[in-house]
Amino acid sequence: MELLVVIAVTFFAGMGAGLGTGFAGMSAAAVISPMLITFLDMDPYMAVGIALSSDVLASAVSAYTYGKNKNLDIKNGLIMMASVLVFTVVGSYIASLVPSVTMGNFSVFMTFLLGVKFIVKPVMTTKESMQAVSAKRRAIQSVICGILIGFICGFIGAGGGMMMLLILTTVLGYELKTAVGTSVFIMTFTALTGAVSHFAIGGAPDWTVWILCVVFTLLWARIAAIFANKAEPKTLNRATGIVLVALGVVILLFSVLQ
C-alpha cells in the first residue's frame, strides 16, 4: 500500500468527516468507513473503529468551540446522552433477535434529505424562544428523544449524528448552533464508547491510517466549527445543507463502488 495513496484517501476522508462534524454534528463513521473500505481495502470492522476514534477528538474540539461561544446545552445533553447510550444497547440486542433487514442506505439518504431541508427550510429558531421552554419539560423531552435516537442507532446501526440534529432542531426546537454544539458533545462520548469496544474486540488498528484520519478529521472539524460559530443563521443553514447534500451524494457513490 503506497503511502501517498494512504495520505490522499485519509486526507479527503478526514476533510469530509471533519466538515460534517463541525457543521452538522455528523458522525465521522458515515464518511471515513466507506472510503477506507473502498479505496484501502480495509476490514469493515476495523474501518468503523478508526472512524469512531477519529470522531472522538473532532467532536470534542467542535464541542469546545461551540461551548466557548455559548452554543452548547450541557445539562440536557448529558440527560440525552445517558438515554442514547442505554437504548443503543437495547436496540442492538433486539436487532439480534429479529430477522436481518437491509437498512444500509438509511443514513445516506437521511444525510442528503436533511441537507436539502436546511437549504430549503432553514432553522431560524432563536435562543430566546428556546429558553421559553421550561427546564422540566426540556429534560423530559431529552430523555424521550434520547431513547428514540439510541434505539434507532442500535437497531439499524447508523444515523446517530443525523438523528440527533434532526430531533434537536425539529422536535426539541433548538437553534441550529446550539443543536450542533449539543450533538457533537454527545457524539464525543458515544464515539469513544464505540471506538474502545471496537479495538478491544478487533485488535489494534493500522496506526498510520489511524493517526492520519484522526489528525485530518480534527483539523477540518476545528475549521468548520470556527466558521459555523461566526456565521449568520441563514448562512450557516445553507453551508450545513450544502455540506450534508455533498456528503450524502459522495457516500452514495462510494456504496455503489463497493
Coordinates of C-alpha atoms in Angstrom, one line a residue:
M1 CA 0.0 0.0 0.0
E2 CA 1.7 3.2 -1.2
L3 CA 2.0 5.9 1.4
L4 CA 0.8 8.7 -1.0
V5 CA -2.4 6.8 -1.7
V6 CA -3.0 6.4 2.1
I7 CA -2.3 10.1 2.7
A8 CA -4.7 11.1 -0.2
V9 CA -7.5 8.8 0.9
T10 CA -7.2 9.7 4.6
F11 CA -7.0 13.5 3.8
F12 CA -10.2 13.5 1.8
A13 CA -11.9 11.2 4.3
G14 CA -10.9 13.4 7.1
M15 CA -11.9 16.5 5.3
G16 CA -15.4 15.2 4.6
A17 CA -15.8 13.8 8.1
G18 CA -14.4 17.0 9.8
L19 CA -16.7 19.3 7.8
G20 CA -19.7 17.1 8.6
T21 CA -18.8 17.0 12.3
G22 CA -18.0 20.8 12.6
F23 CA -21.0 22.0 10.7
A24 CA -23.7 19.4 11.5
G25 CA -22.6 17.1 14.3
M26 CA -22.4 14.2 11.8
S27 CA -20.6 11.0 12.7
A28 CA -17.2 10.6 11.1
A29 CA -18.1 6.9 10.6
A30 CA -20.5 7.8 7.8
V31 CA -17.7 9.2 5.6
I32 CA -14.4 7.6 6.8
S33 CA -15.6 4.0 6.9
P34 CA -16.8 3.7 3.2
M35 CA -13.6 5.5 2.0
L36 CA -11.2 3.2 3.9
I37 CA -13.1 0.1 2.8
T38 CA -13.4 1.1 -0.8
F39 CA -10.0 2.7 -1.5
L40 CA -7.7 1.0 1.0
D41 CA -9.5 -2.4 1.1
M42 CA -9.7 -2.3 4.9
D43 CA -11.6 -4.7 7.0
P44 CA -15.0 -3.1 7.6
Y45 CA -15.0 -3.7 11.4
M46 CA -11.6 -2.0 11.7
A47 CA -12.6 0.8 9.4
V48 CA -15.5 1.6 11.7
G49 CA -13.2 1.5 14.7
I50 CA -10.8 4.0 13.1
A51 CA -13.7 6.3 12.0
L52 CA -15.2 6.3 15.5
S53 CA -11.9 7.1 17.2
S54 CA -11.4 9.9 14.6
D55 CA -14.8 11.2 15.7
V56 CA -13.8 11.5 19.4
L57 CA -11.3 14.3 19.2
A58 CA -13.1 16.0 16.2
S59 CA -16.3 16.1 18.2
A60 CA -14.6 17.1 21.4
V61 CA -12.8 20.1 19.8
S62 CA -16.1 21.1 18.0
A63 CA -18.0 20.9 21.3
Y64 CA -15.3 23.0 22.9
T65 CA -15.6 25.6 20.2
Y66 CA -19.4 25.7 20.4
G67 CA -19.3 25.8 24.2
K68 CA -16.9 28.7 24.2
N69 CA -19.4 30.6 22.0
K70 CA -22.3 29.7 24.4
N71 CA -23.9 27.4 21.8
L72 CA -24.0 24.2 23.9
D73 CA -26.7 22.8 26.3
I74 CA -24.6 20.6 28.5
K75 CA -27.3 19.8 31.1
N76 CA -29.8 18.4 28.7
G77 CA -27.0 17.0 26.5
L78 CA -25.9 14.7 29.4
I79 CA -29.6 13.6 30.0
M80 CA -30.0 12.7 26.3
M81 CA -26.6 11.0 26.2
A82 CA -27.5 8.7 29.0
S83 CA -30.7 7.7 27.2
V84 CA -28.9 7.3 23.9
L85 CA -26.1 5.0 25.4
V86 CA -28.6 2.8 27.3
F87 CA -31.0 2.3 24.4
T88 CA -28.3 1.8 21.8
V89 CA -27.5 -1.4 23.7
V90 CA -31.3 -2.2 23.9
G91 CA -31.7 -1.6 20.2
S92 CA -28.7 -3.7 19.4
Y93 CA -29.9 -6.6 21.5
I94 CA -33.4 -6.6 19.9
A95 CA -31.9 -6.3 16.4
S96 CA -30.0 -9.6 17.1
L97 CA -33.3 -11.4 17.9
V98 CA -35.2 -10.4 14.7
P99 CA -34.7 -11.3 11.1
S100 CA -32.0 -9.2 9.4
V101 CA -33.4 -6.2 7.5
T102 CA -31.2 -4.3 5.0
M103 CA -31.1 -0.6 6.1
G104 CA -27.6 0.1 4.7
N105 CA -28.5 3.3 2.9
F106 CA -30.7 4.7 5.7
S107 CA -28.1 7.2 7.0
V108 CA -27.0 8.2 3.5
F109 CA -30.5 9.2 2.3
M110 CA -31.1 10.9 5.7
T111 CA -27.9 12.9 5.3
F112 CA -29.0 14.0 1.8
L113 CA -32.6 14.9 2.8
L114 CA -31.6 16.7 5.9
G115 CA -29.1 18.8 3.8
V116 CA -31.9 19.7 1.4
K117 CA -34.1 20.6 4.3
F118 CA -31.6 23.1 5.7
I119 CA -31.2 24.8 2.3
V120 CA -35.0 24.9 1.5
K121 CA -36.3 25.5 5.1
P122 CA -33.6 27.0 7.3
V123 CA -33.8 26.6 11.1
M124 CA -34.4 30.2 12.3
T125 CA -35.2 29.4 16.0
T126 CA -33.7 32.0 18.4
K127 CA -32.1 31.3 21.8
E128 CA -34.9 33.4 23.4
S129 CA -37.6 31.1 22.1
M130 CA -35.5 28.1 23.2
Q131 CA -35.3 29.4 26.7
A132 CA -39.0 29.9 26.9
V133 CA -39.4 26.1 27.3
S134 CA -39.4 25.1 31.0
A135 CA -36.4 23.2 32.3
K136 CA -38.6 20.2 33.4
R137 CA -40.2 19.9 30.0
R138 CA -36.9 20.1 28.2
A139 CA -35.4 17.4 30.5
I140 CA -38.4 15.0 29.8
Q141 CA -38.1 15.7 26.1
S142 CA -34.4 15.0 26.2
V143 CA -35.0 11.6 27.8
I144 CA -37.7 10.5 25.4
C145 CA -35.7 11.7 22.3
G146 CA -32.5 10.0 23.6
I147 CA -34.4 6.7 23.9
L148 CA -35.7 7.1 20.3
I149 CA -32.2 8.0 18.9
G150 CA -30.4 5.3 20.9
F151 CA -32.9 2.6 19.9
I152 CA -32.8 3.5 16.2
C153 CA -28.9 3.7 16.2
G154 CA -28.7 0.3 18.0
F155 CA -31.3 -1.4 15.8
I156 CA -30.2 0.0 12.4
G157 CA -26.5 0.7 13.3
A158 CA -26.4 4.1 11.6
G159 CA -27.5 7.7 11.6
G160 CA -26.8 8.8 15.2
G161 CA -25.4 12.3 14.4
M162 CA -28.1 12.9 11.9
M163 CA -30.9 11.7 14.1
M164 CA -29.7 14.0 16.9
L165 CA -29.5 17.0 14.7
L166 CA -32.9 16.3 13.2
I167 CA -34.6 15.8 16.6
L168 CA -32.8 18.7 18.3
T169 CA -33.9 21.1 15.7
T170 CA -37.4 19.9 14.8
V171 CA -38.7 18.1 18.0
L172 CA -36.9 20.0 20.7
G173 CA -36.9 23.3 18.9
Y174 CA -33.2 24.1 19.3
E175 CA -31.5 26.9 17.5
L176 CA -29.1 25.4 14.9
K177 CA -25.8 26.3 16.5
T178 CA -26.9 25.0 19.9
A179 CA -28.3 21.9 18.2
V180 CA -24.9 21.1 16.5
G181 CA -22.9 22.0 19.7
T182 CA -25.0 19.7 21.8
S183 CA -24.9 17.0 19.2
V184 CA -21.1 16.9 19.0
F185 CA -20.9 17.0 22.8
I186 CA -22.9 13.8 22.9
M187 CA -21.1 12.2 20.0
T188 CA -17.7 12.7 21.8
F189 CA -18.8 10.1 24.4
T190 CA -20.8 7.8 22.1
A191 CA -17.9 7.7 19.7
L192 CA -15.4 7.0 22.5
T193 CA -17.5 4.1 23.8
G194 CA -17.8 2.6 20.3
A195 CA -14.1 3.1 19.4
V196 CA -12.9 1.4 22.6
S197 CA -15.2 -1.6 22.2
H198 CA -14.2 -2.0 18.5
F199 CA -10.4 -2.0 19.3
A200 CA -11.0 -4.2 22.4
I201 CA -12.7 -6.8 20.2
G202 CA -11.0 -6.4 16.9
G203 CA -7.4 -5.5 18.0
A204 CA -5.1 -2.6 17.2
P205 CA -5.7 -0.6 14.0
D206 CA -3.3 0.3 11.2
W207 CA -1.5 3.1 13.1
T208 CA -0.5 5.1 10.1
V209 CA -4.1 5.2 8.8
W210 CA -5.4 5.8 12.3
I211 CA -3.1 8.8 13.0
L212 CA -3.8 10.4 9.6
C213 CA -7.6 10.0 9.9
V214 CA -7.6 11.5 13.5
V215 CA -5.4 14.5 12.5
F216 CA -7.2 15.4 9.3
T217 CA -10.6 15.0 10.8
L218 CA -9.6 17.1 13.8
L219 CA -8.2 19.8 11.6
W220 CA -11.3 20.2 9.4
A221 CA -13.7 19.9 12.3
R222 CA -11.9 22.8 14.0
I223 CA -12.1 24.9 10.8
A224 CA -15.8 24.1 10.3
A225 CA -16.7 24.8 13.9
I226 CA -14.9 28.2 14.0
F227 CA -16.7 29.2 10.8
A228 CA -20.1 27.9 12.0
N229 CA -20.0 29.9 15.2
K230 CA -19.2 33.1 13.4
A231 CA -21.7 32.7 10.6
E232 CA -25.2 34.3 10.4
P233 CA -28.0 31.7 11.0
K234 CA -29.2 31.8 7.3
T235 CA -25.6 31.4 6.0
L236 CA -24.9 28.6 8.5
N237 CA -28.1 26.8 7.4
R238 CA -27.1 27.0 3.8
A239 CA -23.5 25.9 4.5
T240 CA -24.7 23.0 6.6
G241 CA -27.2 22.0 3.9
I242 CA -24.6 22.1 1.1
V243 CA -22.1 20.0 3.2
L244 CA -24.7 17.4 4.0
V245 CA -26.0 17.1 0.5
A246 CA -22.5 16.8 -0.9
L247 CA -21.6 14.2 1.7
G248 CA -24.8 12.3 1.0
V249 CA -24.0 12.1 -2.7
V250 CA -20.4 11.1 -2.2
I251 CA -21.2 8.4 0.3
L252 CA -23.8 7.0 -2.0
L253 CA -21.3 6.9 -4.8
F254 CA -18.8 5.0 -2.5
S255 CA -21.5 2.5 -1.6
V256 CA -22.1 1.8 -5.3
L257 CA -18.4 1.3 -5.9
Q258 CA -18.1 -1.3 -3.1

